[in-house]
mmCIF file of C-alpha atoms in Angstrom:
data_model
loop_
_atom_site.group_PDB
_atom_site.id
_atom_site.type_symbol
_atom_site.label_atom_id
_atom_site.label_comp_id
_atom_site.label_asym_id
_atom_site.label_seq_id
_atom_site.Cartn_x
_atom_site.Cartn_y
_atom_site.Cartn_z
ATOM 1 C CA LEU A 1 -31.051 -28.929 -17.813
ATOM 2 C CA LEU A 2 -29.425 -25.600 -18.001
ATOM 3 C CA SER A 3 -26.124 -26.968 -16.855
ATOM 4 C CA HIS A 4 -26.014 -29.266 -19.971
ATOM 5 C CA PHE A 5 -25.671 -26.174 -22.164
ATOM 6 C CA ALA A 6 -22.233 -25.502 -20.665
ATOM 7 C CA LEU A 7 -20.975 -28.812 -22.153
ATOM 8 C CA TYR A 8 -21.147 -27.312 -25.627
ATOM 9 C CA VAL A 9 -19.090 -24.166 -26.328
ATOM 10 C CA VAL A 10 -21.129 -23.119 -29.370
ATOM 11 C CA PRO A 11 -23.081 -20.005 -30.185
ATOM 12 C CA ILE A 12 -26.690 -20.046 -28.962
ATOM 13 C CA THR A 13 -29.704 -18.856 -30.844
ATOM 14 C CA SER A 14 -31.777 -15.789 -29.965
ATOM 15 C CA TYR A 15 -34.592 -18.173 -28.916
ATOM 16 C CA GLU A 16 -32.204 -19.896 -26.446
ATOM 17 C CA GLU A 17 -31.030 -16.432 -25.205
ATOM 18 C CA GLY A 18 -34.674 -15.631 -24.581
ATOM 19 C CA ILE A 19 -35.051 -18.659 -22.489
ATOM 20 C CA PHE A 20 -32.051 -17.654 -20.359
ATOM 21 C CA SER A 21 -33.475 -14.127 -19.971
ATOM 22 C CA GLN A 22 -36.815 -15.388 -19.043
ATOM 23 C CA VAL A 23 -35.507 -17.839 -16.490
ATOM 24 C CA ALA A 24 -33.237 -15.129 -14.931
ATOM 25 C CA THR A 25 -36.069 -12.596 -14.857
ATOM 26 C CA ASN A 26 -38.913 -14.745 -13.445
ATOM 27 C CA THR A 27 -36.916 -16.846 -10.876
ATOM 28 C CA GLU A 28 -37.345 -15.755 -7.265
ATOM 29 C CA SER A 29 -34.133 -15.165 -5.504
ATOM 30 C CA ASN A 30 -35.448 -15.211 -1.917
ATOM 31 C CA LYS A 31 -35.282 -18.980 -1.741
ATOM 32 C CA ASN A 32 -32.448 -21.441 -2.009
ATOM 33 C CA ALA A 33 -34.099 -23.294 -4.866
ATOM 34 C CA GLY A 34 -34.430 -20.071 -6.822
ATOM 35 C CA ASN A 35 -30.814 -19.237 -6.155
ATOM 36 C CA ALA A 36 -29.689 -22.597 -7.275
ATOM 37 C CA ILE A 37 -31.508 -22.151 -10.578
ATOM 38 C CA LEU A 38 -30.050 -18.666 -11.016
ATOM 39 C CA TYR A 39 -26.545 -19.965 -10.188
ATOM 40 C CA GLU A 40 -26.778 -22.622 -12.901
ATOM 41 C CA CYS A 41 -28.133 -20.032 -15.331
ATOM 42 C CA VAL A 42 -25.166 -17.710 -14.629
ATOM 43 C CA ASN A 43 -22.678 -20.569 -14.781
ATOM 44 C CA THR A 44 -24.046 -21.707 -18.160
ATOM 45 C CA ILE A 45 -23.964 -18.099 -19.550
ATOM 46 C CA MET A 46 -20.348 -17.809 -18.498
ATOM 47 C CA GLU A 47 -19.286 -21.028 -20.214
ATOM 48 C CA ILE A 48 -21.046 -20.662 -23.634
ATOM 49 C CA GLU A 49 -20.559 -18.140 -26.486
ATOM 50 C CA SER A 50 -23.326 -15.648 -25.842
ATOM 51 C CA GLU A 51 -24.067 -12.040 -26.647
ATOM 52 C CA SER A 52 -22.620 -9.410 -24.320
ATOM 53 C CA GLY A 53 -26.114 -8.401 -23.165
ATOM 54 C CA LEU A 54 -26.673 -11.889 -21.825
ATOM 55 C CA LYS A 55 -23.412 -11.722 -19.971
ATOM 56 C CA VAL A 56 -24.270 -8.386 -18.421
ATOM 57 C CA LEU A 57 -27.490 -9.991 -17.259
ATOM 58 C CA ALA A 58 -25.526 -12.822 -15.588
ATOM 59 C CA ILE A 59 -23.283 -10.323 -13.878
ATOM 60 C CA ASN A 60 -26.240 -8.327 -12.648
ATOM 61 C CA ILE A 61 -27.568 -11.544 -11.074
ATOM 62 C CA LEU A 62 -24.249 -11.994 -9.310
ATOM 63 C CA GLY A 63 -24.490 -8.383 -8.168
ATOM 64 C CA ARG A 64 -27.846 -9.304 -6.573
ATOM 65 C CA PHE A 65 -26.214 -12.210 -4.865
ATOM 66 C CA LEU A 66 -23.827 -9.857 -3.251
ATOM 67 C CA LEU A 67 -26.731 -8.331 -1.385
ATOM 68 C CA HIS A 68 -27.897 -11.738 -0.080
ATOM 69 C CA ARG A 69 -27.725 -12.437 3.600
ATOM 70 C CA ASP A 70 -26.275 -15.916 3.093
ATOM 71 C CA ASN A 71 -22.455 -15.912 3.361
ATOM 72 C CA ASN A 72 -22.052 -18.844 0.908
ATOM 73 C CA THR A 73 -24.145 -17.014 -1.693
ATOM 74 C CA ARG A 74 -22.041 -13.866 -1.435
ATOM 75 C CA TYR A 75 -18.779 -15.898 -1.559
ATOM 76 C CA ILE A 76 -19.959 -17.723 -4.652
ATOM 77 C CA ALA A 77 -20.876 -14.413 -6.334
ATOM 78 C CA LEU A 78 -17.461 -12.903 -5.630
ATOM 79 C CA THR A 79 -15.719 -15.965 -6.934
ATOM 80 C CA MET A 80 -17.599 -15.983 -10.171
ATOM 81 C CA LEU A 81 -17.211 -12.240 -10.713
ATOM 82 C CA ALA A 82 -13.435 -12.781 -10.293
ATOM 83 C CA ARG A 83 -13.649 -15.256 -13.156
ATOM 84 C CA VAL A 84 -15.160 -12.780 -15.589
ATOM 85 C CA VAL A 85 -13.720 -9.521 -14.435
ATOM 86 C CA LYS A 86 -11.014 -9.380 -17.179
ATOM 87 C CA SER A 87 -13.373 -10.158 -20.007
ATOM 88 C CA ASP A 88 -16.331 -7.942 -18.811
ATOM 89 C CA MET A 89 -14.576 -5.264 -16.728
ATOM 90 C CA ASP A 90 -17.199 -2.587 -17.387
ATOM 91 C CA ALA A 91 -20.133 -4.687 -16.286
ATOM 92 C CA VAL A 92 -18.359 -5.751 -13.050
ATOM 93 C CA GLN A 93 -17.371 -2.136 -12.360
ATOM 94 C CA ARG A 94 -21.093 -1.257 -11.969
ATOM 95 C CA HIS A 95 -21.140 -3.390 -8.869
ATOM 96 C CA ARG A 96 -18.064 -1.815 -7.423
ATOM 97 C CA ALA A 97 -19.820 -0.160 -4.487
ATOM 98 C CA THR A 98 -21.366 -3.431 -3.474
ATOM 99 C CA ILE A 99 -18.044 -5.190 -3.661
ATOM 100 C CA VAL A 100 -16.414 -2.543 -1.491
ATOM 101 C CA ASP A 101 -19.198 -3.068 1.128
ATOM 102 C CA CYS A 102 -18.094 -6.686 1.281
ATOM 103 C CA LEU A 103 -14.827 -5.493 2.791
ATOM 104 C CA LYS A 104 -16.828 -4.706 5.934
ATOM 105 C CA ASP A 105 -18.336 -8.163 6.207
ATOM 106 C CA PRO A 106 -17.724 -10.029 9.438
ATOM 107 C CA ASP A 107 -16.649 -13.154 7.494
ATOM 108 C CA VAL A 108 -12.867 -12.928 6.818
ATOM 109 C CA SER A 109 -13.184 -15.176 3.765
ATOM 110 C CA ILE A 110 -15.649 -12.827 2.127
ATOM 111 C CA ARG A 111 -13.439 -9.787 2.952
ATOM 112 C CA ARG A 112 -10.410 -11.436 1.339
ATOM 113 C CA ARG A 113 -12.232 -12.544 -1.706
ATOM 114 C CA ALA A 114 -13.721 -9.007 -2.169
ATOM 115 C CA LEU A 115 -10.215 -7.534 -1.830
ATOM 116 C CA GLU A 116 -8.828 -9.788 -4.541
ATOM 117 C CA LEU A 117 -11.641 -8.680 -6.802
ATOM 118 C CA LEU A 118 -10.950 -5.026 -6.088
ATOM 119 C CA TYR A 119 -7.358 -5.324 -6.987
ATOM 120 C CA ALA A 120 -8.481 -6.584 -10.442
ATOM 121 C CA LEU A 121 -10.916 -3.619 -10.783
ATOM 122 C CA VAL A 122 -8.290 -0.875 -10.212
ATOM 123 C CA ASN A 123 -7.619 1.393 -13.097
ATOM 124 C CA SER A 124 -6.381 4.968 -13.553
ATOM 125 C CA LYS A 125 -9.915 6.366 -13.100
ATOM 126 C CA ASN A 126 -10.839 4.732 -9.840
ATOM 127 C CA VAL A 127 -7.381 4.134 -8.249
ATOM 128 C CA LYS A 128 -7.774 6.896 -5.630
ATOM 129 C CA ALA A 129 -11.152 5.646 -4.410
ATOM 130 C CA LEU A 130 -10.137 2.004 -4.345
ATOM 131 C CA ALA A 131 -6.716 2.620 -2.792
ATOM 132 C CA ARG A 132 -8.518 4.424 0.030
ATOM 133 C CA GLU A 133 -10.723 1.380 0.645
ATOM 134 C CA MET A 134 -7.626 -0.850 0.615
ATOM 135 C CA LEU A 135 -6.044 1.322 3.292
ATOM 136 C CA ASN A 136 -9.220 1.288 5.283
ATOM 137 C CA TYR A 137 -9.133 -2.499 5.178
ATOM 138 C CA LEU A 138 -5.503 -2.464 6.246
ATOM 139 C CA VAL A 139 -6.649 -0.959 9.573
ATOM 140 C CA VAL A 140 -8.773 -3.959 10.504
ATOM 141 C CA ALA A 141 -6.743 -6.743 8.691
ATOM 142 C CA ASP A 142 -4.889 -9.409 10.733
ATOM 143 C CA ASP A 143 -1.167 -8.853 11.231
ATOM 144 C CA ASP A 144 -0.193 -12.071 9.328
ATOM 145 C CA VAL A 145 -1.733 -10.811 6.117
ATOM 146 C CA LYS A 146 -0.785 -7.073 6.287
ATOM 147 C CA SER A 147 2.568 -7.595 4.560
ATOM 148 C CA LYS A 148 0.910 -9.125 1.546
ATOM 149 C CA LEU A 149 -1.872 -6.480 1.564
ATOM 150 C CA CYS A 150 0.779 -3.742 1.507
ATOM 151 C CA LYS A 151 2.624 -5.403 -1.307
ATOM 152 C CA ARG A 152 -0.541 -5.816 -3.527
ATOM 153 C CA THR A 153 -1.700 -2.244 -2.707
ATOM 154 C CA ALA A 154 1.682 -0.815 -3.514
ATOM 155 C CA ALA A 155 1.688 -2.667 -6.822
ATOM 156 C CA VAL A 156 -1.645 -1.268 -8.096
ATOM 157 C CA VAL A 157 -0.776 2.257 -6.743
ATOM 158 C CA ASN A 158 2.604 2.171 -8.586
ATOM 159 C CA GLU A 159 0.883 1.112 -11.824
ATOM 160 C CA PHE A 160 -2.095 3.531 -11.813
ATOM 161 C CA SER A 161 -0.937 6.491 -9.708
ATOM 162 C CA PRO A 162 -2.329 9.738 -11.267
ATOM 163 C CA ASP A 163 0.403 11.978 -9.808
ATOM 164 C CA ARG A 164 3.590 11.830 -7.624
ATOM 165 C CA THR A 165 2.149 13.810 -4.756
ATOM 166 C CA TRP A 166 -0.800 11.441 -4.212
ATOM 167 C CA HIS A 167 1.611 8.449 -4.734
ATOM 168 C CA ILE A 168 3.882 9.719 -1.963
ATOM 169 C CA ASP A 169 0.958 10.410 0.359
ATOM 170 C CA THR A 170 -0.465 6.959 -0.162
ATOM 171 C CA MET A 171 2.793 5.100 0.463
ATOM 172 C CA ILE A 172 3.447 7.148 3.707
ATOM 173 C CA SER A 173 -0.137 6.406 4.771
ATOM 174 C CA MET A 174 0.577 2.735 4.282
ATOM 175 C CA LEU A 175 3.658 2.945 6.441
ATOM 176 C CA GLN A 176 1.653 4.801 9.113
ATOM 177 C CA LEU A 177 -0.942 2.042 9.317
ATOM 178 C CA ALA A 178 1.313 -0.997 8.889
ATOM 179 C CA GLY A 179 4.910 0.125 9.394
ATOM 180 C CA ASN A 180 5.563 -2.788 11.851
ATOM 181 C CA THR A 181 4.318 -5.479 9.435
ATOM 182 C CA CYS A 182 4.950 -4.295 5.947
ATOM 183 C CA GLY A 183 8.040 -5.669 4.202
ATOM 184 C CA ASP A 184 11.380 -3.879 3.663
ATOM 185 C CA ASP A 185 10.300 -3.501 0.035
ATOM 186 C CA ILE A 186 7.573 -0.948 0.951
ATOM 187 C CA VAL A 187 10.151 1.107 2.834
ATOM 188 C CA SER A 188 12.520 0.951 -0.142
ATOM 189 C CA GLN A 189 9.884 1.937 -2.567
ATOM 190 C CA THR A 190 8.846 4.930 -0.515
ATOM 191 C CA ILE A 191 12.457 6.125 -0.185
ATOM 192 C CA SER A 192 12.970 5.553 -3.949
ATOM 193 C CA LEU A 193 9.832 7.316 -4.812
ATOM 194 C CA ILE A 194 10.795 10.471 -2.794
ATOM 195 C CA GLY A 195 14.365 10.495 -3.968
ATOM 196 C CA GLN A 196 13.847 9.998 -7.722
ATOM 197 C CA ASP A 197 12.805 13.586 -8.419
ATOM 198 C CA ASP A 198 14.421 16.729 -6.847
ATOM 199 C CA GLU A 199 11.052 18.466 -7.091
ATOM 200 C CA PHE A 200 9.488 16.117 -4.595
ATOM 201 C CA LYS A 201 12.399 15.464 -2.135
ATOM 202 C CA GLY A 202 11.368 18.285 0.131
ATOM 203 C CA TYR A 203 7.687 17.456 -0.032
ATOM 204 C CA GLY A 204 8.191 13.752 0.746
ATOM 205 C CA CYS A 205 10.758 14.349 3.424
ATOM 206 C CA THR A 206 8.560 16.921 5.057
ATOM 207 C CA LYS A 207 5.570 14.540 5.066
ATOM 208 C CA LEU A 208 7.709 11.759 6.687
ATOM 209 C CA TYR A 209 9.037 14.141 9.277
ATOM 210 C CA ALA A 210 5.574 15.266 10.222
ATOM 211 C CA ALA A 211 4.264 11.684 10.354
ATOM 212 C CA VAL A 212 7.080 10.587 12.722
ATOM 213 C CA ARG A 213 6.538 13.548 14.958
ATOM 214 C CA GLU A 214 3.074 12.221 15.536
ATOM 215 C CA ASP A 215 3.802 8.563 15.938
ATOM 216 C CA GLN A 216 7.015 6.706 16.452
ATOM 217 C CA THR A 217 5.555 3.256 16.922
ATOM 218 C CA GLN A 218 5.810 2.102 13.326
ATOM 219 C CA MET A 219 9.325 0.912 12.544
ATOM 220 C CA GLY A 220 8.927 1.011 8.788
ATOM 221 C CA LEU A 221 7.842 4.655 8.967
ATOM 222 C CA ASN A 222 10.686 5.488 11.246
ATOM 223 C CA HIS A 223 13.239 3.863 8.981
ATOM 224 C CA ALA A 224 11.934 5.586 5.819
ATOM 225 C CA ALA A 225 11.904 8.983 7.637
ATOM 226 C CA ILE A 226 15.405 8.585 9.064
ATOM 227 C CA TRP A 227 16.910 7.606 5.737
ATOM 228 C CA CYS A 228 15.226 10.554 3.807
ATOM 229 C CA LEU A 229 16.001 13.028 6.603
ATOM 230 C CA GLY A 230 19.677 12.015 6.437
ATOM 231 C CA GLU A 231 19.769 12.684 2.717
ATOM 232 C CA TYR A 232 17.296 15.569 2.370
ATOM 233 C CA GLY A 233 16.670 16.857 5.860
ATOM 234 C CA ASP A 234 17.864 20.354 4.830
ATOM 235 C CA LYS A 235 14.899 20.560 2.438
ATOM 236 C CA VAL A 236 12.182 20.159 5.205
ATOM 237 C CA GLU A 237 9.860 23.174 5.403
ATOM 238 C CA LEU A 238 7.099 23.781 7.927
ATOM 239 C CA ASP A 239 4.815 26.801 8.354
ATOM 240 C CA GLY A 240 5.659 28.758 11.401
ATOM 241 C CA LYS A 241 9.117 27.247 11.966
ATOM 242 C CA SER A 242 12.432 28.649 10.931
ATOM 243 C CA LYS A 243 15.141 26.502 9.253
ATOM 244 C CA TYR A 244 17.208 26.485 12.543
ATOM 245 C CA GLU A 245 14.132 25.314 14.555
ATOM 246 C CA ILE A 246 13.464 22.524 12.176
ATOM 247 C CA GLU A 247 17.123 21.419 12.344
ATOM 248 C CA ASP A 248 17.098 21.425 16.166
ATOM 249 C CA ASP A 249 13.800 19.502 16.147
ATOM 250 C CA ILE A 250 15.198 16.846 13.852
ATOM 251 C CA VAL A 251 18.123 16.313 16.249
ATOM 252 C CA LYS A 252 15.715 16.040 19.181
ATOM 253 C CA MET A 253 13.635 13.511 17.119
ATOM 254 C CA PHE A 254 16.768 11.353 16.446
ATOM 255 C CA ASN A 255 17.608 11.305 20.158
ATOM 256 C CA LYS A 256 14.016 10.279 20.993
ATOM 257 C CA LEU A 257 14.068 7.456 18.465
ATOM 258 C CA LEU A 258 17.332 6.176 19.890
ATOM 259 C CA ARG A 259 15.745 5.960 23.360
ATOM 260 C CA LEU A 260 12.551 4.105 22.286
ATOM 261 C CA HIS A 261 12.149 0.615 23.808
ATOM 262 C CA ASN A 262 11.584 -0.808 20.292
ATOM 263 C CA SER A 263 14.597 0.830 18.766
ATOM 264 C CA THR A 264 16.525 -1.921 16.946
ATOM 265 C CA LEU A 265 20.162 -2.176 15.796
ATOM 266 C CA LEU A 266 18.956 -1.195 12.340
ATOM 267 C CA THR A 267 17.297 1.887 13.696
ATOM 268 C CA LYS A 268 20.277 2.899 15.541
ATOM 269 C CA SER A 269 22.555 2.340 12.608
ATOM 270 C CA TYR A 270 20.255 4.418 10.364
ATOM 271 C CA ILE A 271 20.299 7.245 12.853
ATOM 272 C CA LEU A 272 24.103 7.264 13.114
ATOM 273 C CA SER A 273 24.508 7.398 9.327
ATOM 274 C CA ALA A 274 21.725 10.203 9.044
ATOM 275 C CA SER A 275 23.324 12.185 11.826
ATOM 276 C CA LEU A 276 26.743 12.028 10.001
ATOM 277 C CA LYS A 277 25.192 13.051 6.684
ATOM 278 C CA LEU A 278 23.300 16.038 8.282
ATOM 279 C CA THR A 279 26.552 17.518 9.756
ATOM 280 C CA ALA A 280 27.322 18.509 6.200
ATOM 281 C CA ARG A 281 23.822 19.735 5.397
ATOM 282 C CA PHE A 282 22.606 21.683 8.439
ATOM 283 C CA GLU A 283 23.673 25.247 9.306
ATOM 284 C CA SER A 284 22.755 25.599 12.953
ATOM 285 C CA ASP A 285 25.771 25.261 15.181
ATOM 286 C CA GLY A 286 23.635 23.843 18.023
ATOM 287 C CA ALA A 287 22.158 21.234 15.679
ATOM 288 C CA ILE A 288 25.493 20.269 14.275
ATOM 289 C CA GLN A 289 26.917 19.794 17.750
ATOM 290 C CA GLY A 290 23.950 17.681 18.631
ATOM 291 C CA LEU A 291 24.527 15.507 15.588
ATOM 292 C CA LYS A 292 28.215 15.016 16.458
ATOM 293 C CA SER A 293 27.174 13.900 19.932
ATOM 294 C CA ILE A 294 24.851 11.306 18.467
ATOM 295 C CA VAL A 295 27.605 10.072 16.097
ATOM 296 C CA GLY A 296 30.025 9.520 18.974
ATOM 297 C CA MET A 297 27.430 8.114 21.316
ATOM 298 C CA TYR A 298 28.283 4.440 20.697
ATOM 299 C CA SER A 299 32.056 4.714 20.524
ATOM 300 C CA THR A 300 32.324 2.376 23.591
ATOM 301 C CA SER A 301 29.194 0.256 22.879
ATOM 302 C CA MET A 302 29.366 -3.516 23.536
ATOM 303 C CA ASN A 303 27.830 -3.906 20.152
ATOM 304 C CA THR A 304 30.615 -4.100 17.592
ATOM 305 C CA GLU A 305 28.475 -2.851 14.669
ATOM 306 C CA LEU A 306 27.412 0.292 16.497
ATOM 307 C CA GLN A 307 30.933 0.749 17.961
ATOM 308 C CA ALA A 308 32.627 0.474 14.524
ATOM 309 C CA ARG A 309 30.175 2.968 12.941
ATOM 310 C CA SER A 310 30.500 5.407 15.842
ATOM 311 C CA CYS A 311 34.281 5.441 15.806
ATOM 312 C CA GLU A 312 34.705 5.533 12.036
ATOM 313 C CA TYR A 313 32.074 8.330 11.677
ATOM 314 C CA SER A 314 33.675 10.274 14.452
ATOM 315 C CA ASN A 315 37.022 10.087 12.654
ATOM 316 C CA LEU A 316 35.438 11.434 9.457
ATOM 317 C CA LEU A 317 34.341 14.486 11.320
ATOM 318 C CA LYS A 318 37.964 15.437 12.348
ATOM 319 C CA PRO A 319 39.444 18.425 10.533
ATOM 320 C CA GLU A 320 42.214 16.355 8.897
ATOM 321 C CA PHE A 321 39.611 14.285 7.057
ATOM 322 C CA ALA A 322 37.634 17.286 5.742
ATOM 323 C CA SER A 323 38.731 16.611 2.077
ATOM 324 C CA VAL A 324 37.489 12.949 2.376
ATOM 325 C CA SER A 325 34.312 13.709 4.268
ATOM 326 C CA SER A 326 33.068 16.285 1.725
ATOM 327 C CA VAL A 327 32.917 13.511 -0.882
ATOM 328 C CA THR A 328 31.835 10.717 1.442
ATOM 329 C CA LEU A 329 28.803 12.653 2.760
ATOM 330 C CA LYS A 330 27.263 13.388 -0.656
ATOM 331 C CA ALA A 331 23.676 12.256 -1.203
ATOM 332 C CA MET A 332 23.472 8.507 -1.798
ATOM 333 C CA PRO A 333 21.691 7.170 -4.979
ATOM 334 C CA VAL A 334 18.142 6.107 -4.244
ATOM 335 C CA PRO A 335 17.350 2.415 -4.111
ATOM 336 C CA ASP A 336 16.020 0.889 -7.365
ATOM 337 C CA GLN A 337 12.258 0.930 -7.325
ATOM 338 C CA THR A 338 10.913 -2.544 -7.997
ATOM 339 C CA LYS A 339 7.258 -2.902 -8.762
ATOM 340 C CA GLN A 340 5.937 -5.731 -6.789
#
């Protein structure tokens, strides 16, 4: 009978509200029959014009469903909460911890549904906590969904980030976790984020440099670091290391990245361009000579793209082209940051 109320989108009386409250309070939820009644009760409350208190009651019932052992019950609860999250955000927020726990569920369908609900729950107050949970989920997610996860996570982080430092840290963490599967847009957004403000160029570039020193297996991370080092490598600062030591270390890093088995044509092209740029930014004679060696490394390569870059860049470094190279090697405009 409860389901028949949903056919009429009309205000209900306090007496009828009392019936719903009594049914919701007195129905046992440890049996399928009781859950079926509670489900119809919640479904009806969501469809009719009822007081906010009654809707909070319905959302609390769904919160109890999330604790149920049955996968179908939890999936239904997540689906219904997603329907009402925009209209009753505060009530759903109270069950945020339980929703986050669903990300650890063995059932992939429940994990994905919980993640979709979390995206809808993000705001400026909880973005740090929920972004951390999204990154944790990224660790265990299947490779075929990581690109979408990165895009959605970047979107909410871009919208609600409380400060630039945390924003940069989060984007770099994403590249560290999924740099081989995230889209080029994530790399571009990270580069743009670091390059938009002079105050954070050194900070972001140093973070990327440190991240790649630890792990060179994530191509997206490598590409973001190479691009930023080419433009702002002279701004890198590390405790206990002099400017010259850092410059020499960056040259060694470029040589190491060139020799990696997974080094692509794009990676090598980035390194050639970055090395050329850094000849105008570095001060260490040893580092500059190392960069020039990298630039000329592919002058006889069988790959026409690398050969053309290597030869053209080597010509730019000749003394007779000094007036041209000083203009050519200026910092590039950062890519436009597109919120996905």
